[in-house]
Amino acid sequence: MLFVFNPKAGKGKIKTNLLDIVDVFNKSDYEVIIHATQKPKDAYEKAKAYADKVDLIVCSGGDGTLDEVVTGIMESGSSVPVGYIPAGSTNDFANSLFMPKDMVEAASMILEEELYHCDIGRFGNQTFTYIAAFGLFTDVSYETDQDLKNILGHVAYLLEGMKRLFEIKSYHMKVTCEDILGEADTTVVEDDFIFGMVTNSRSVGGFKNLTGKNVDMNDGLFEVTLITRPKNPLELQEILAAILKEEDNSDLIYSFKTKEIEFESEEEVPWTLDGEFGGTHRIIDIENKHAALNLYVKSTKKTKES
């Protein structure tokens, strides 16, 4: 197997578990190729290079490390199974699949080889594992210093995000998607948005149920949330209240499911994919790649609502 890990993720806790994790793999007769990431895209490059040369690729780090590995495998055209040992500061993907928080326990779970076919996303010609987002707060995860993430955890995201409440920028967008209600071939929404996310996750930024209820991570559908620009403080208060109460029926928030969606804006919009910068785009098409990720995960709750 290839075992690639980010040595800086989550306060570097992999360092105190590394020998025990490798021992678990060796006891199951795996020859382990170990690589500590040295730079951005390192996990991507290694996964792409080894995808057709190993029986299993295991990665440890945050959601960004997992994203790199999945992208490398997808681009290689391989169906090699993936194991994930979460070690980041939020671990939204792992939380969504109820993975063990103990790293050695997570390694042992992988070796039970229960395969789960998880949806992932195509973002133009890129791949993301669980979220593509734009607008308010979305650049926090890739602009916040890694050491600050490690020390403060979720608080770092909140502190950075709160600074921006008074610098709210909106994007005028036309959003076109398949009408899953069957009433029409497509649904078109046009509005000014301060935030949008296309997700396949029960947790975003460490907050559960922000993506809505009844999330199934292999149903072939994304959960989409679009927040319009508030025109006054009362509307801003209404938006914040709806988010905190996990209500998705506000007139200021669009919330729906779809398998493919296109965003068209009047200007280049910066996007984030799994917490990493995904480039700026004026027009972007996002598609759910149903059951495209072969993931070793054992959980009695993995297909149920938390």
Coordinates of C-alpha atoms in Angstrom, one line a residue:
M1 CA 0.0 0.0 0.0
L2 CA 0.9 3.6 -0.3
F3 CA 0.5 5.5 3.0
V4 CA 0.8 9.2 2.5
F5 CA 0.3 11.7 5.4
N6 CA 0.5 15.4 6.2
P7 CA 2.9 15.7 9.1
K8 CA 1.6 19.2 10.1
A9 CA -2.1 18.4 10.2
G10 CA -4.0 18.5 13.5
K11 CA -1.0 19.6 15.7
G12 CA 1.2 16.9 14.1
K13 CA -0.5 14.1 16.1
I14 CA 0.4 11.6 13.4
K15 CA 4.0 11.6 14.8
T16 CA 2.9 9.9 18.1
N17 CA 0.9 7.3 16.2
L18 CA 2.9 6.6 13.1
L19 CA 4.8 3.5 14.3
D20 CA 1.6 1.9 15.7
I21 CA -0.3 2.6 12.5
V22 CA 2.5 1.0 10.3
D23 CA 2.6 -1.9 12.7
V24 CA -1.2 -2.5 12.2
F25 CA -0.6 -2.5 8.4
N26 CA 2.4 -4.8 8.6
K27 CA 0.5 -7.3 10.7
S28 CA -2.0 -7.6 7.8
D29 CA 0.9 -8.5 5.5
Y30 CA 1.0 -5.1 3.7
E31 CA 4.2 -3.9 2.3
V32 CA 3.9 -0.2 3.2
I33 CA 5.4 2.7 1.1
I34 CA 5.4 5.7 3.5
H35 CA 5.5 9.3 2.3
A36 CA 5.3 12.4 4.4
T37 CA 4.0 15.3 2.3
Q38 CA 6.6 18.0 1.6
K39 CA 4.6 20.6 -0.3
P40 CA 1.2 21.5 -1.7
K41 CA -0.1 18.9 -4.2
D42 CA 2.4 16.3 -3.0
A43 CA -0.3 13.9 -1.9
Y44 CA -2.0 14.4 -5.3
E45 CA 1.2 13.6 -7.2
K46 CA 2.0 10.5 -5.1
A47 CA -1.5 9.1 -5.4
K48 CA -1.6 9.6 -9.2
A49 CA 1.8 8.0 -9.6
Y50 CA 1.0 4.9 -7.4
A51 CA -2.7 4.4 -8.2
D52 CA -2.1 1.5 -10.6
K53 CA 0.9 0.1 -8.7
V54 CA -0.6 -0.7 -5.2
D55 CA -3.6 -2.5 -3.8
L56 CA -4.6 0.2 -1.4
I57 CA -3.9 3.9 -0.8
V58 CA -4.2 5.2 2.7
C59 CA -3.9 8.9 3.6
S60 CA -3.8 10.8 6.9
G61 CA -4.3 14.5 7.3
G62 CA -7.1 16.9 6.9
D63 CA -9.9 17.0 4.3
G64 CA -7.4 18.8 1.9
T65 CA -5.0 15.8 2.0
L66 CA -7.9 13.5 1.3
D67 CA -9.0 15.7 -1.6
E68 CA -5.5 15.6 -3.2
V69 CA -5.4 11.8 -3.0
V70 CA -8.9 11.3 -4.4
T71 CA -8.1 13.8 -7.2
G72 CA -4.9 11.9 -8.1
I73 CA -6.7 8.6 -8.2
M74 CA -9.6 9.9 -10.3
E75 CA -7.2 11.5 -12.8
S76 CA -5.3 8.3 -13.2
G77 CA -8.5 6.4 -14.0
S78 CA -7.9 3.9 -11.3
S79 CA -10.5 2.3 -9.0
V80 CA -7.9 1.5 -6.2
P81 CA -9.6 1.6 -2.8
V82 CA -8.9 4.4 -0.3
G83 CA -8.4 4.4 3.4
Y84 CA -8.6 7.6 5.4
I85 CA -7.1 8.3 8.9
P86 CA -8.4 11.7 9.9
A87 CA -5.9 14.1 11.5
G88 CA -7.1 17.6 10.5
S89 CA -8.6 20.4 12.5
T90 CA -12.2 19.9 11.4
N91 CA -12.4 16.5 9.5
D92 CA -15.9 17.2 8.0
F93 CA -15.7 14.2 5.7
A94 CA -14.7 11.8 8.4
N95 CA -17.3 13.1 10.8
S96 CA -19.9 12.7 8.1
L97 CA -19.1 9.0 7.8
F98 CA -18.8 8.5 11.6
M99 CA -15.1 7.4 11.4
P100 CA -13.2 6.6 14.6
K101 CA -11.3 9.6 16.0
D102 CA -8.5 7.4 17.4
M103 CA -5.9 7.1 14.6
V104 CA -4.8 3.5 15.3
E105 CA -8.5 2.4 15.5
A106 CA -9.1 4.1 12.2
A107 CA -6.2 2.2 10.7
S108 CA -7.6 -1.1 12.0
M109 CA -11.0 -0.2 10.6
I110 CA -9.5 0.2 7.1
L111 CA -8.1 -3.4 7.2
E112 CA -11.6 -4.8 7.8
E113 CA -12.1 -3.9 4.1
E114 CA -15.8 -3.0 4.1
L115 CA -16.2 -1.1 0.9
Y116 CA -18.4 2.0 0.7
H117 CA -19.1 3.5 -2.7
C118 CA -19.2 7.3 -1.9
D119 CA -20.3 10.1 -4.2
I120 CA -17.7 12.7 -5.1
G121 CA -18.0 15.9 -7.2
R122 CA -16.7 17.1 -10.6
F123 CA -16.0 20.8 -10.6
G124 CA -15.2 21.7 -14.2
N125 CA -12.2 19.5 -14.8
Q126 CA -11.3 19.3 -11.1
T127 CA -12.5 16.9 -8.4
F128 CA -13.7 17.5 -4.9
T129 CA -14.6 15.1 -2.1
Y130 CA -17.4 16.8 -0.2
I131 CA -17.8 20.6 -0.7
A132 CA -17.4 23.3 -3.4
A133 CA -18.2 26.8 -2.0
F134 CA -18.0 30.5 -2.7
G135 CA -18.5 33.7 -0.8
L136 CA -18.5 34.7 2.8
F137 CA -16.1 32.6 5.0
T138 CA -15.1 30.3 2.2
D139 CA -11.5 31.6 1.9
V140 CA -11.0 31.3 5.7
S141 CA -9.8 27.7 5.5
Y142 CA -7.1 28.3 3.0
E143 CA -6.0 31.8 4.3
T144 CA -5.8 30.9 7.9
D145 CA -2.3 30.0 8.9
Q146 CA -1.7 26.2 9.5
D147 CA -0.2 26.8 12.9
L148 CA -3.2 29.0 13.8
K149 CA -5.6 26.2 12.7
N150 CA -3.7 23.8 14.9
I151 CA -3.8 25.9 18.0
L152 CA -7.3 27.3 17.8
G153 CA -9.1 24.7 15.8
H154 CA -12.7 25.8 15.0
V155 CA -12.1 29.1 16.8
A156 CA -9.6 30.1 14.1
Y157 CA -12.3 29.8 11.5
L158 CA -14.8 31.7 13.5
L159 CA -12.3 34.5 14.3
E160 CA -11.2 35.0 10.7
G161 CA -14.8 34.8 9.5
M162 CA -16.2 37.3 12.0
K163 CA -13.7 39.9 10.7
R164 CA -15.5 39.8 7.3
L165 CA -19.1 40.3 8.4
F166 CA -18.7 44.0 7.6
E167 CA -17.0 43.4 4.3
I168 CA -19.8 41.3 2.8
K169 CA -19.4 40.9 -1.0
S170 CA -22.2 39.5 -3.2
Y171 CA -22.1 37.9 -6.6
H172 CA -24.9 38.2 -9.1
M173 CA -25.4 34.7 -10.5
K174 CA -27.7 32.7 -12.7
V175 CA -28.0 29.2 -11.3
T176 CA -29.3 26.4 -13.5
C177 CA -29.9 22.8 -12.3
E178 CA -31.9 19.7 -13.0
D179 CA -35.3 20.0 -11.4
I180 CA -35.4 16.9 -9.2
L181 CA -39.0 17.5 -8.3
G182 CA -40.0 16.5 -11.8
E183 CA -42.0 19.6 -12.5
A184 CA -39.7 20.9 -15.2
D185 CA -36.6 19.9 -17.0
T186 CA -34.5 22.6 -15.3
T187 CA -34.8 25.1 -12.6
V188 CA -33.2 28.6 -12.9
V189 CA -32.5 30.9 -10.0
E190 CA -31.1 34.4 -10.5
D191 CA -30.1 36.5 -7.5
D192 CA -27.3 38.2 -5.6
F193 CA -25.6 35.7 -3.3
I194 CA -23.2 36.3 -0.5
F195 CA -22.6 32.5 0.0
G196 CA -23.2 29.3 -1.8
M197 CA -22.2 25.7 -1.2
V198 CA -22.6 22.4 -3.1
T199 CA -22.0 19.6 -0.7
N200 CA -22.0 15.9 -0.1
S201 CA -21.5 16.0 3.7
R202 CA -23.3 16.0 7.0
S203 CA -20.8 18.4 8.5
V204 CA -19.2 21.7 7.2
G205 CA -16.6 23.6 9.2
G206 CA -17.2 21.2 12.1
F207 CA -20.9 22.2 12.3
K208 CA -23.3 19.2 11.9
N209 CA -26.5 19.5 9.9
L210 CA -25.5 22.8 8.2
T211 CA -26.2 21.1 4.9
G212 CA -29.7 20.0 5.8
K213 CA -31.3 16.8 7.1
N214 CA -31.5 13.4 5.6
V215 CA -28.1 13.6 3.9
D216 CA -27.1 10.3 2.1
M217 CA -23.5 10.4 0.8
N218 CA -24.1 7.9 -2.0
D219 CA -27.5 8.8 -3.4
G220 CA -26.2 10.6 -6.4
L221 CA -27.4 14.0 -5.2
F222 CA -25.7 17.1 -3.8
E223 CA -27.2 19.3 -1.2
V224 CA -27.1 23.0 -2.4
T225 CA -27.4 26.0 -0.1
L226 CA -27.5 29.6 -1.5
I227 CA -27.7 32.6 0.8
T228 CA -28.9 35.9 -0.8
R229 CA -27.5 39.3 0.0
P230 CA -29.4 40.8 3.0
K231 CA -30.8 44.3 2.3
N232 CA -30.9 45.4 5.9
P233 CA -29.8 44.3 9.4
L234 CA -33.2 42.5 10.0
E235 CA -32.6 40.3 6.9
L236 CA -29.1 39.5 8.1
Q237 CA -30.5 38.6 11.5
E238 CA -33.1 36.4 9.8
I239 CA -30.4 34.6 7.8
L240 CA -28.2 34.0 10.8
A241 CA -31.3 32.7 12.8
A242 CA -32.2 30.3 10.0
I243 CA -28.7 28.9 9.9
L244 CA -28.4 28.5 13.7
K245 CA -31.8 26.8 13.9
E246 CA -31.0 24.6 10.9
E247 CA -34.0 25.8 9.0
D248 CA -33.9 25.8 5.2
N249 CA -37.2 27.4 4.4
S250 CA -36.2 31.0 4.7
D251 CA -37.1 33.3 1.8
L252 CA -33.5 34.5 1.9
I253 CA -32.0 31.0 1.6
Y254 CA -32.4 28.6 -1.3
S255 CA -31.9 25.0 -0.3
F256 CA -32.4 22.0 -2.6
K257 CA -30.9 18.7 -3.9
T258 CA -29.6 18.1 -7.5
K259 CA -27.1 15.9 -9.3
E260 CA -25.8 18.6 -11.6
I261 CA -25.7 22.4 -11.4
E262 CA -24.2 25.3 -13.3
F263 CA -23.3 28.8 -12.0
E264 CA -22.9 31.7 -14.3
S265 CA -21.8 35.1 -12.9
E266 CA -21.0 38.5 -14.2
E267 CA -17.5 38.4 -12.8
E268 CA -14.8 35.9 -11.8
V269 CA -15.8 34.2 -8.5
P270 CA -13.2 32.6 -6.2
W271 CA -14.2 29.1 -5.1
T272 CA -12.9 26.7 -2.5
L273 CA -12.8 22.9 -2.9
D274 CA -12.6 20.9 0.3
G275 CA -11.1 23.9 2.1
E276 CA -8.4 24.6 -0.6
F277 CA -8.4 27.3 -3.3
G278 CA -10.3 26.0 -6.4
G279 CA -9.5 28.9 -8.7
T280 CA -11.7 31.8 -10.0
H281 CA -14.5 31.1 -12.4
R282 CA -17.3 33.0 -14.2
I283 CA -19.0 29.9 -15.5
I284 CA -18.7 26.5 -13.8
D285 CA -20.5 23.2 -14.1
I286 CA -20.6 20.9 -11.1
E287 CA -21.7 17.3 -11.4
N288 CA -22.2 14.5 -8.8
K289 CA -20.1 11.4 -9.7
H290 CA -22.3 8.8 -8.2
A291 CA -20.4 6.1 -6.1
A292 CA -17.1 7.0 -7.8
L293 CA -15.0 6.7 -4.7
N294 CA -14.2 3.2 -3.3
L295 CA -13.6 3.9 0.4
Y296 CA -12.9 1.4 3.1
V297 CA -15.0 2.4 6.1
K298 CA -16.9 0.4 8.7
S299 CA -19.8 2.2 10.4
T300 CA -23.3 1.1 11.3
K301 CA -24.4 4.7 10.8
K302 CA -22.7 5.6 7.5
T303 CA -25.9 5.7 5.5
K304 CA -28.1 7.1 8.2
E305 CA -28.7 10.6 9.4
S306 CA -26.6 11.5 12.5

